[in-house]
Short mmCIF file of the C-alpha atoms (twelve columns), coordinates in Angstrom:
data_MODEL
# 
_entry.id   MODEL 
# 
loop_
_atom_site.group_PDB 
_atom_site.id 
_atom_site.type_symbol 
_atom_site.label_atom_id 
_atom_site.label_alt_id 
_atom_site.label_comp_id 
_atom_site.label_asym_id 
_atom_site.label_seq_id 
_atom_site.Cartn_x 
_atom_site.Cartn_y 
_atom_site.Cartn_z 
_atom_site.pdbx_PDB_model_num 
ATOM 1   C CA . PRO A 1   11.028  2.269   -11.405 1 
ATOM 2   C CA . VAL A 2   11.457  0.698   -7.991  1 
ATOM 3   C CA . LEU A 3   9.324   -2.364  -8.765  1 
ATOM 4   C CA . LYS A 4   10.517  -4.146  -11.879 1 
ATOM 5   C CA . THR A 5   8.988   -6.898  -13.952 1 
ATOM 6   C CA . GLY A 6   10.701  -10.229 -14.270 1 
ATOM 7   C CA . THR A 7   12.296  -10.140 -10.832 1 
ATOM 8   C CA . ILE A 8   11.516  -11.820 -7.551  1 
ATOM 9   C CA . GLN A 9   11.281  -9.303  -4.756  1 
ATOM 10  C CA . THR A 10  10.286  -9.652  -1.109  1 
ATOM 11  C CA . ALA A 11  8.174   -7.133  0.758   1 
ATOM 12  C CA . VAL A 12  7.707   -7.066  4.508   1 
ATOM 13  C CA . SER A 13  4.575   -5.442  5.817   1 
ATOM 14  C CA . ILE A 14  4.623   -3.475  9.071   1 
ATOM 15  C CA . SER A 15  1.552   -2.153  10.885  1 
ATOM 16  C CA . PRO A 16  2.658   -0.025  13.805  1 
ATOM 17  C CA . GLN A 17  -0.081  1.524   15.907  1 
ATOM 18  C CA . ASN A 18  2.122   4.044   17.714  1 
ATOM 19  C CA . LEU A 19  5.749   5.164   18.103  1 
ATOM 20  C CA . VAL A 20  6.632   2.319   20.489  1 
ATOM 21  C CA . ASP A 21  5.458   -0.191  17.890  1 
ATOM 22  C CA . CYS A 22  7.263   1.795   15.243  1 
ATOM 23  C CA . HIS A 23  10.645  1.565   17.004  1 
ATOM 24  C CA . ARG A 24  10.177  -2.151  17.719  1 
ATOM 25  C CA . LEU A 25  9.215   -2.995  14.147  1 
ATOM 26  C CA . ILE A 26  12.035  -0.932  12.657  1 
ATOM 27  C CA . GLN A 27  14.502  -2.911  14.801  1 
ATOM 28  C CA . GLN A 28  12.995  -6.207  13.619  1 
ATOM 29  C CA . VAL A 29  13.114  -5.174  9.968   1 
ATOM 30  C CA . THR A 30  16.654  -3.840  10.261  1 
ATOM 31  C CA . ALA A 31  17.806  -7.146  11.774  1 
ATOM 32  C CA . LYS A 32  16.558  -8.987  8.656   1 
ATOM 33  C CA . LEU A 33  17.333  -6.297  6.091   1 
ATOM 34  C CA . SER A 34  19.434  -8.564  3.851   1 
ATOM 35  C CA . ALA A 35  16.332  -10.670 3.087   1 
ATOM 36  C CA . ILE A 36  14.047  -7.697  2.385   1 
ATOM 37  C CA . ASP A 37  13.615  -5.778  -0.868  1 
ATOM 38  C CA . PHE A 38  10.680  -3.543  0.168   1 
ATOM 39  C CA . VAL A 39  8.931   -2.409  3.307   1 
ATOM 40  C CA . GLU A 40  5.185   -1.864  3.178   1 
ATOM 41  C CA . TRP A 41  3.828   0.497   5.816   1 
ATOM 42  C CA . ARG A 42  0.216   -0.380  6.545   1 
ATOM 43  C CA . LEU A 43  -1.069  3.013   7.650   1 
ATOM 44  C CA . ASP A 44  -4.519  1.652   8.451   1 
ATOM 45  C CA . ALA A 45  -3.277  0.421   11.841  1 
ATOM 46  C CA . TRP A 46  -1.869  3.809   12.918  1 
ATOM 47  C CA . GLN A 47  -3.694  5.214   15.971  1 
ATOM 48  C CA . VAL A 48  -1.836  8.418   16.911  1 
ATOM 49  C CA . PRO A 49  -2.391  11.111  14.240  1 
ATOM 50  C CA . ALA A 50  -0.175  13.626  16.057  1 
ATOM 51  C CA . ASP A 51  2.842   11.300  15.706  1 
ATOM 52  C CA . LEU A 52  2.297   10.313  12.082  1 
ATOM 53  C CA . LEU A 53  5.074   12.452  10.592  1 
ATOM 54  C CA . THR A 54  7.539   11.429  13.307  1 
ATOM 55  C CA . ALA A 55  6.828   7.789   12.545  1 
ATOM 56  C CA . ALA A 56  7.025   8.474   8.821   1 
ATOM 57  C CA . GLN A 57  10.478  9.999   9.113   1 
ATOM 58  C CA . LEU A 58  11.697  7.026   11.174  1 
ATOM 59  C CA . ILE A 59  10.251  4.408   8.839   1 
ATOM 60  C CA . ASN A 60  11.518  6.279   5.786   1 
ATOM 61  C CA . GLN A 61  15.076  5.864   7.108   1 
ATOM 62  C CA . ILE A 62  14.945  2.079   6.636   1 
ATOM 63  C CA . ASP A 63  17.349  1.350   3.819   1 
ATOM 64  C CA . ARG A 64  14.704  -0.145  1.524   1 
ATOM 65  C CA . PRO A 65  12.020  1.263   -0.787  1 
ATOM 66  C CA . LEU A 66  8.822   2.021   1.104   1 
ATOM 67  C CA . ILE A 67  5.289   1.235   -0.061  1 
ATOM 68  C CA . LEU A 68  2.563   3.311   1.604   1 
ATOM 69  C CA . THR A 69  -0.693  1.378   2.008   1 
ATOM 70  C CA . ILE A 70  -4.023  2.252   3.562   1 
ATOM 71  C CA . ARG A 71  -6.116  -0.903  3.533   1 
ATOM 72  C CA . THR A 72  -9.782  -0.254  4.250   1 
ATOM 73  C CA . LYS A 73  -12.074 -2.710  6.008   1 
ATOM 74  C CA . HIS A 74  -13.630 -3.429  2.609   1 
ATOM 75  C CA . ASP A 75  -10.256 -4.838  1.506   1 
ATOM 76  C CA . GLY A 76  -9.320  -6.612  4.732   1 
ATOM 77  C CA . GLY A 77  -7.624  -3.735  6.535   1 
ATOM 78  C CA . GLN A 78  -8.331  -1.715  9.651   1 
ATOM 79  C CA . PHE A 79  -9.009  1.733   8.165   1 
ATOM 80  C CA . ASN A 80  -12.352 3.074   9.375   1 
ATOM 81  C CA . GLY A 81  -11.984 6.655   8.225   1 
ATOM 82  C CA . ASN A 82  -13.823 8.443   5.472   1 
ATOM 83  C CA . LEU A 83  -12.624 9.186   1.951   1 
ATOM 84  C CA . ALA A 84  -11.311 12.640  2.911   1 
ATOM 85  C CA . THR A 85  -9.112  11.117  5.641   1 
ATOM 86  C CA . TYR A 86  -7.877  8.449   3.208   1 
ATOM 87  C CA . GLN A 87  -6.836  11.187  0.776   1 
ATOM 88  C CA . THR A 88  -5.293  13.396  3.447   1 
ATOM 89  C CA . LEU A 89  -3.099  10.595  4.798   1 
ATOM 90  C CA . TYR A 90  -1.646  9.870   1.374   1 
ATOM 91  C CA . GLN A 91  -1.339  13.541  0.430   1 
ATOM 92  C CA . THR A 92  0.482   14.393  3.664   1 
ATOM 93  C CA . LEU A 93  3.060   11.650  3.238   1 
ATOM 94  C CA . ILE A 94  3.571   12.226  -0.489  1 
ATOM 95  C CA . LYS A 95  4.140   15.949  0.089   1 
ATOM 96  C CA . GLN A 96  6.751   15.023  2.724   1 
ATOM 97  C CA . HIS A 97  8.410   12.593  0.238   1 
ATOM 98  C CA . ILE A 98  7.865   9.584   2.480   1 
ATOM 99  C CA . GLY A 99  8.269   6.365   0.526   1 
ATOM 100 C CA . GLN A 100 8.553   5.577   -3.158  1 
ATOM 101 C CA . LEU A 101 5.277   3.748   -3.910  1 
ATOM 102 C CA . ILE A 102 1.633   4.058   -2.911  1 
ATOM 103 C CA . ASP A 103 -0.979  1.313   -3.033  1 
ATOM 104 C CA . LEU A 104 -4.481  2.517   -3.881  1 
ATOM 105 C CA . GLU A 105 -7.620  0.409   -3.689  1 
ATOM 106 C CA . TRP A 106 -9.737  -0.336  -6.769  1 
ATOM 107 C CA . HIS A 107 -13.018 0.217   -4.919  1 
ATOM 108 C CA . VAL A 108 -12.041 3.807   -4.016  1 
ATOM 109 C CA . PRO A 109 -13.844 6.256   -6.350  1 
ATOM 110 C CA . LEU A 110 -12.122 6.897   -9.677  1 
ATOM 111 C CA . ALA A 111 -11.736 10.641  -9.044  1 
ATOM 112 C CA . THR A 112 -9.866  9.930   -5.804  1 
ATOM 113 C CA . ARG A 113 -7.616  7.347   -7.482  1 
ATOM 114 C CA . GLN A 114 -6.870  9.784   -10.294 1 
ATOM 115 C CA . SER A 115 -6.120  12.687  -7.967  1 
ATOM 116 C CA . LEU A 116 -3.848  10.666  -5.677  1 
ATOM 117 C CA . GLY A 117 -2.230  8.871   -8.600  1 
ATOM 118 C CA . GLN A 118 -1.398  12.127  -10.364 1 
ATOM 119 C CA . LEU A 119 -0.010  13.660  -7.168  1 
ATOM 120 C CA . ALA A 120 2.106   10.573  -6.514  1 
ATOM 121 C CA . GLN A 121 3.456   10.269  -10.054 1 
ATOM 122 C CA . THR A 122 4.290   13.970  -10.169 1 
ATOM 123 C CA . ALA A 123 6.296   13.433  -6.963  1 
ATOM 124 C CA . GLY A 124 8.144   10.470  -8.521  1 
ATOM 125 C CA . TYR A 125 6.198   7.635   -6.887  1 
ATOM 126 C CA . GLN A 126 5.079   4.434   -8.526  1 
ATOM 127 C CA . VAL A 127 1.359   3.759   -8.070  1 
ATOM 128 C CA . ILE A 128 -0.045  0.314   -7.361  1 
ATOM 129 C CA . LEU A 129 -3.756  -0.357  -7.833  1 
ATOM 130 C CA . SER A 130 -5.011  -3.264  -5.709  1 
ATOM 131 C CA . GLN A 131 -8.175  -5.282  -5.639  1 
ATOM 132 C CA . HIS A 132 -8.882  -7.795  -2.875  1 
ATOM 133 C CA . ASP A 133 -11.351 -10.650 -2.804  1 
ATOM 134 C CA . LEU A 134 -11.516 -11.846 0.791   1 
ATOM 135 C CA . VAL A 135 -13.966 -14.653 0.010   1 
ATOM 136 C CA . ALA A 136 -12.883 -16.529 -3.107  1 
ATOM 137 C CA . THR A 137 -10.862 -16.677 -6.302  1 
ATOM 138 C CA . LYS A 138 -12.808 -15.906 -9.467  1 
ATOM 139 C CA . PRO A 139 -12.213 -17.828 -12.701 1 
ATOM 140 C CA . THR A 140 -9.019  -16.905 -14.548 1 
ATOM 141 C CA . ALA A 141 -10.866 -15.201 -17.423 1 
ATOM 142 C CA . ILE A 142 -12.628 -12.855 -15.008 1 
ATOM 143 C CA . LEU A 143 -9.388  -12.103 -13.150 1 
ATOM 144 C CA . GLN A 144 -7.734  -11.250 -16.464 1 
ATOM 145 C CA . GLN A 145 -10.617 -8.919  -17.369 1 
ATOM 146 C CA . GLU A 146 -10.340 -7.187  -13.999 1 
ATOM 147 C CA . LEU A 147 -6.587  -6.727  -14.380 1 
ATOM 148 C CA . ALA A 148 -7.078  -5.321  -17.883 1 
ATOM 149 C CA . ALA A 149 -9.719  -2.871  -16.626 1 
ATOM 150 C CA . MET A 150 -7.434  -1.736  -13.814 1 
ATOM 151 C CA . ALA A 151 -4.395  -1.340  -16.080 1 
ATOM 152 C CA . VAL A 152 -5.980  1.229   -18.408 1 
ATOM 153 C CA . GLU A 153 -5.875  4.010   -15.830 1 
ATOM 154 C CA . PRO A 154 -2.981  6.339   -16.747 1 
ATOM 155 C CA . GLU A 155 -2.196  7.095   -13.097 1 
ATOM 156 C CA . ILE A 156 -1.455  3.423   -12.408 1 
ATOM 157 C CA . ASP A 157 1.945   1.780   -12.847 1 
ATOM 158 C CA . ILE A 158 1.250   -1.638  -11.316 1 
ATOM 159 C CA . VAL A 159 -1.946  -3.648  -10.864 1 
ATOM 160 C CA . LYS A 160 -2.391  -6.224  -8.122  1 
ATOM 161 C CA . LEU A 161 -5.101  -8.778  -7.408  1 
ATOM 162 C CA . ALA A 162 -5.262  -10.563 -4.073  1 
ATOM 163 C CA . THR A 163 -7.724  -13.419 -3.810  1 
ATOM 164 C CA . THR A 164 -8.666  -16.060 -1.290  1 
ATOM 165 C CA . ALA A 165 -8.045  -19.618 -2.417  1 
ATOM 166 C CA . GLN A 166 -10.783 -22.043 -1.417  1 
ATOM 167 C CA . THR A 167 -9.589  -25.037 -3.436  1 
ATOM 168 C CA . LYS A 168 -6.379  -26.415 -4.922  1 
ATOM 169 C CA . ASN A 169 -7.585  -25.206 -8.323  1 
ATOM 170 C CA . ASP A 170 -7.797  -21.651 -6.979  1 
ATOM 171 C CA . THR A 171 -4.068  -21.672 -6.342  1 
# 
């Protein structure tokens, strides 16, 4: 496994919109590589479908494990596409062996999570399942229940909750 329990690891998120952004961000990441354990490529910002595989090959050359993430508007991202486009983006990059991890969203239909998770695991990827609350932080007992519900899916290796702290107690 690329992500391991009991360790502190730093991920840097990049959100290039085009190849110019891609080159610039790769230079910035490479300059700070000693402080970085993972790179997360936020695909939801990408605006040039014809250049996706070129960008993918460039980003994949960064000497760090790569997490592929498509964050929808529902979860605070920029992705406006439909479910078929969401699936196609992940499938295309997995089939090209870009990255080592994918980050799926909990609100995406179960059948889609299962299909993408199986494809990813078969290709040797770790699969993260994320849930985002952009408004608040629920009580600990509810968060624990949500994590437990997420963790039972066999296609999932890692579960992640991201919440929005409103008070000191939330943190």
